[in-house]
Backbone as a chain_set.jsonl record, in Angstrom:
{"seq": "AISFVTDHQPGALYRALGALARGDVNLVQLVSRPLPDSPFQDRFDVVLDGHVFDPTIRPALRELRSLTRELRLFGSYAAEQTR", "coords": {"N": [[0.852, -1.177, 0.0], [0.536, 2.198, -0.836], [0.85, 5.804, -0.787], [0.4, 8.879, -2.465], [1.1, 12.298, -3.479], [0.376, 14.575, -5.986], [1.418, 17.366, -8.064], [-0.846, 20.108, -8.584], [-1.781, 20.15, -11.529], [-2.473, 19.907, -15.059], [-2.475, 16.578, -16.214], [-0.81, 15.486, -14.249], [-1.577, 13.335, -12.534], [-1.957, 11.381, -14.467], [0.683, 11.081, -15.481], [1.933, 10.102, -13.163], [0.558, 7.667, -12.718], [1.328, 6.472, -15.066], [3.974, 5.769, -14.611], [3.681, 3.528, -13.0], [2.276, 1.877, -14.755], [4.147, 1.54, -16.838], [5.979, 0.061, -15.453], [4.667, -2.284, -15.308], [2.951, -2.731, -13.16], [0.242, -3.836, -11.364], [-2.74, -2.288, -10.297], [-4.708, -2.642, -7.476], [-6.446, -1.152, -6.009], [-7.486, 2.247, -6.088], [-7.791, 5.321, -4.625], [-8.91, 8.621, -4.205], [-8.278, 11.313, -2.013], [-9.176, 14.339, -0.498], [-6.815, 16.859, 0.476], [-6.629, 18.266, 3.647], [-7.147, 21.73, 4.214], [-5.926, 22.421, 1.823], [-6.865, 23.53, -0.973], [-8.069, 21.997, -3.946], [-6.128, 20.017, -3.935], [-5.156, 16.675, -3.812], [-4.673, 13.521, -2.205], [-3.522, 10.382, -3.175], [-4.391, 7.175, -2.541], [-3.144, 3.969, -2.861], [-3.401, 0.535, -3.561], [-1.231, -1.902, -4.398], [-0.585, -4.689, -6.574], [1.526, -6.748, -5.479], [4.759, -6.828, -3.83], [6.369, -4.149, -2.114], [9.133, -4.281, -2.09], [9.766, -5.922, -4.151], [11.782, -6.752, -6.902], [10.797, -6.119, -9.436], [8.914, -4.186, -8.988], [10.116, -2.109, -7.586], [11.662, -0.334, -9.372], [9.547, 1.017, -10.662], [8.361, 2.347, -8.512], [10.456, 4.029, -7.818], [10.523, 5.702, -10.069], [7.95, 6.778, -9.833], [8.247, 8.212, -7.453], [9.873, 10.286, -8.351], [8.11, 11.757, -9.819], [6.188, 12.803, -8.189], [4.979, 14.913, -5.491], [5.07, 13.941, -2.974], [5.612, 10.758, -1.554], [4.549, 7.94, 0.092], [5.251, 4.882, 1.633], [3.364, 2.347, 2.874], [3.619, -0.265, 3.486], [3.587, -3.866, 3.053], [1.294, -6.535, 2.648], [-0.144, -9.786, 2.999], [-1.987, -11.093, 0.284], [-5.457, -11.881, -0.083], [-6.305, -15.238, -0.252], [-7.845, -17.011, -2.863], [-10.249, -19.573, -3.354]], "CA": [[0.0, 0.0, 0.0], [1.283, 3.451, -0.934], [0.077, 7.034, -0.897], [1.215, 9.92, -3.079], [0.495, 13.593, -3.78], [0.925, 15.158, -7.204], [1.165, 18.793, -8.238], [-2.164, 20.406, -9.153], [-1.583, 20.607, -12.899], [-2.991, 18.924, -16.009], [-1.653, 15.419, -16.548], [0.065, 15.024, -13.16], [-1.974, 11.987, -12.122], [-1.689, 10.535, -15.636], [2.12, 10.779, -15.501], [2.238, 9.268, -11.998], [0.065, 6.318, -12.975], [2.126, 5.945, -16.168], [5.17, 5.128, -14.045], [3.271, 2.195, -12.553], [1.918, 1.107, -15.952], [5.392, 1.173, -17.529], [6.611, -0.977, -14.643], [3.774, -3.451, -15.33], [2.426, -2.894, -11.801], [-1.21, -3.873, -11.348], [-3.379, -1.59, -9.184], [-5.873, -3.327, -6.93], [-7.361, -0.114, -5.544], [-7.026, 3.63, -6.194], [-8.76, 6.206, -3.979], [-8.42, 9.987, -4.005], [-8.763, 11.947, -0.782], [-8.75, 15.744, -0.464], [-5.91, 17.255, 1.545], [-7.217, 19.335, 4.458], [-6.547, 23.065, 4.103], [-5.219, 22.564, 0.548], [-7.873, 23.441, -2.034], [-7.72, 21.367, -5.218], [-5.024, 19.067, -3.766], [-5.603, 15.352, -3.393], [-3.739, 12.436, -1.916], [-3.995, 9.173, -3.827], [-4.039, 5.954, -1.822], [-3.094, 2.894, -3.847], [-3.003, -0.818, -3.189], [-0.561, -2.524, -5.541], [-0.528, -6.144, -6.616], [2.943, -7.088, -5.375], [5.473, -6.353, -2.643], [7.119, -2.924, -2.413], [10.549, -4.602, -2.263], [9.906, -6.799, -5.312], [12.678, -6.096, -7.863], [10.066, -5.61, -10.593], [8.099, -3.039, -8.563], [10.975, -1.029, -7.083], [11.95, 0.715, -10.364], [8.331, 1.804, -10.891], [8.198, 3.233, -7.36], [11.486, 5.062, -7.936], [10.047, 6.667, -11.055], [6.79, 7.455, -9.244], [8.768, 9.192, -6.48], [10.406, 11.446, -9.076], [7.0, 12.457, -10.463], [5.204, 13.225, -7.188], [5.459, 15.816, -4.432], [5.225, 13.146, -1.748], [5.3, 9.34, -1.713], [4.672, 7.183, 1.339], [5.062, 3.44, 1.563], [2.747, 1.887, 4.121], [4.022, -1.639, 3.746], [2.994, -4.938, 2.259], [0.58, -7.545, 3.409], [-0.525, -10.936, 2.172], [-3.267, -11.0, -0.429], [-6.428, -12.908, 0.266], [-6.249, -16.412, -1.124], [-9.142, -17.453, -3.36], [-10.305, -21.033, -3.457]], "C": [[0.896, 1.237, 0.0], [0.312, 4.615, -0.972], [0.981, 8.066, -1.556], [0.389, 11.167, -3.342], [1.179, 14.122, -5.033], [0.748, 16.671, -7.159], [-0.229, 18.963, -8.826], [-1.959, 21.036, -10.525], [-2.087, 19.527, -13.85], [-1.989, 17.803, -16.275], [-0.807, 14.869, -15.422], [-0.291, 13.61, -12.71], [-1.697, 10.987, -13.244], [-0.218, 10.12, -15.669], [2.493, 9.854, -14.336], [1.777, 7.828, -12.228], [0.819, 5.662, -14.135], [3.386, 5.26, -15.68], [4.846, 3.708, -13.594], [2.929, 1.312, -13.753], [3.179, 0.648, -16.695], [6.14, 0.073, -16.78], [5.787, -2.244, -14.566], [3.249, -3.786, -13.937], [0.906, -2.804, -11.858], [-1.732, -3.138, -10.111], [-4.615, -2.362, -8.762], [-6.917, -2.304, -6.508], [-6.695, 1.251, -5.693], [-8.132, 4.525, -5.646], [-8.135, 7.585, -3.868], [-9.07, 10.562, -2.762], [-8.274, 13.392, -0.767], [-7.799, 15.999, 0.705], [-6.56, 18.39, 2.336], [-6.438, 20.64, 4.274], [-5.728, 23.271, 2.828], [-6.232, 22.419, -0.583], [-7.297, 22.853, -3.32], [-6.499, 20.444, -5.129], [-5.595, 17.764, -3.231], [-4.42, 14.459, -3.097], [-4.343, 11.198, -2.564], [-3.469, 7.97, -3.063], [-4.185, 4.787, -2.791], [-2.713, 1.582, -3.176], [-2.471, -1.465, -4.463], [-0.648, -4.035, -5.446], [0.948, -6.532, -6.646], [3.545, -6.472, -4.122], [6.326, -5.14, -3.002], [8.623, -3.18, -2.593], [10.801, -5.575, -3.407], [10.766, -6.089, -6.351], [11.964, -5.598, -9.121], [9.244, -4.368, -10.251], [8.961, -1.853, -8.142], [11.303, 0.036, -8.123], [10.738, 1.606, -10.639], [8.1, 2.779, -9.736], [9.243, 4.343, -7.361], [11.053, 6.139, -8.924], [8.867, 7.462, -10.512], [7.245, 8.525, -8.258], [9.269, 10.453, -7.191], [9.3, 12.298, -9.702], [5.971, 13.022, -9.485], [5.837, 14.156, -6.162], [5.775, 15.044, -3.164], [4.846, 11.707, -2.073], [5.546, 8.654, -0.384], [4.411, 5.718, 1.07], [4.511, 2.99, 2.906], [3.113, 0.457, 4.45], [3.313, -2.612, 2.833], [2.311, -5.92, 3.177], [0.126, -8.633, 2.45], [-1.886, -10.704, 1.535], [-4.181, -12.122, 0.025], [-6.331, -14.046, -0.738], [-7.666, -16.78, -1.573], [-9.112, -18.956, -3.543], [-10.849, -21.468, -4.763]], "O": [[1.88, 1.312, 0.736], [-0.89, 4.436, -1.165], [2.174, 8.136, -1.26], [-0.839, 11.119, -3.421], [2.406, 14.118, -5.131], [0.017, 17.194, -6.318], [-0.736, 18.061, -9.494], [-1.961, 22.257, -10.681], [-2.124, 18.352, -13.484], [-0.81, 18.051, -16.529], [-0.131, 13.859, -15.618], [0.597, 12.777, -12.526], [-1.25, 9.87, -12.986], [0.093, 8.944, -15.864], [3.283, 8.926, -14.51], [2.52, 6.884, -11.964], [0.939, 4.438, -14.184], [3.823, 4.273, -16.271], [5.647, 2.793, -13.787], [3.258, 0.126, -13.762], [3.263, -0.502, -17.127], [6.84, -0.74, -17.383], [6.147, -3.178, -13.85], [3.116, -4.954, -13.572], [0.352, -1.816, -12.34], [-1.227, -3.341, -9.007], [-5.465, -2.696, -9.588], [-8.118, -2.544, -6.628], [-5.496, 1.398, -5.456], [-9.263, 4.499, -6.131], [-6.973, 7.716, -3.486], [-10.249, 10.333, -2.491], [-7.092, 13.648, -0.996], [-7.957, 15.429, 1.784], [-6.998, 19.377, 1.746], [-5.209, 20.633, 4.189], [-4.922, 24.198, 2.758], [-6.439, 21.319, -1.096], [-6.18, 23.178, -3.723], [-5.899, 20.125, -6.155], [-6.414, 17.759, -2.312], [-3.331, 14.614, -3.649], [-5.556, 10.996, -2.503], [-2.26, 7.768, -2.95], [-5.211, 4.636, -3.454], [-1.817, 1.533, -2.333], [-3.173, -1.559, -5.47], [-0.771, -4.591, -4.355], [1.547, -6.632, -7.717], [2.895, -5.68, -3.439], [6.936, -5.103, -4.071], [9.311, -2.358, -3.197], [11.935, -6.008, -3.61], [10.506, -4.925, -6.658], [12.493, -4.726, -9.81], [8.914, -3.583, -11.14], [8.56, -0.704, -8.329], [11.235, 1.222, -7.801], [10.886, 2.813, -10.828], [7.688, 3.917, -9.962], [8.956, 5.469, -6.953], [11.194, 7.333, -8.659], [8.789, 8.675, -10.704], [6.689, 9.623, -8.231], [9.101, 11.561, -6.683], [9.542, 13.446, -10.076], [4.995, 13.647, -9.9], [7.055, 14.185, -5.987], [6.637, 15.439, -2.379], [3.871, 11.463, -2.784], [6.625, 8.772, 0.197], [3.468, 5.359, 0.365], [5.122, 3.226, 3.948], [2.931, 0.015, 5.585], [2.541, -2.224, 1.956], [2.702, -6.107, 4.329], [0.027, -8.416, 1.242], [-2.809, -10.188, 2.165], [-3.724, -13.178, 0.463], [-6.28, -13.815, -1.946], [-8.58, -16.851, -0.751], [-8.071, -19.537, -3.851], [-10.965, -22.667, -5.016]]}, "num_chains": 1, "name": "protein.A"}
């Protein structure tokens, strides 16, 4: 699970999500939340399909960090097993 904040400008979210797409990272969930006391600014909470330390995901997160104002890693947890 991660959270990031982009600049308030056209295409900022598109570019941020492009970093994950180029890294072939699947998104399980994407939620936007307004930042208190910051009009027109949102935080995006994302659940990724994979571990943040996975060598295939790390480059995408590095690129995402370069495209965002703030990036937080909340950690990884086991996915629910389907039968």
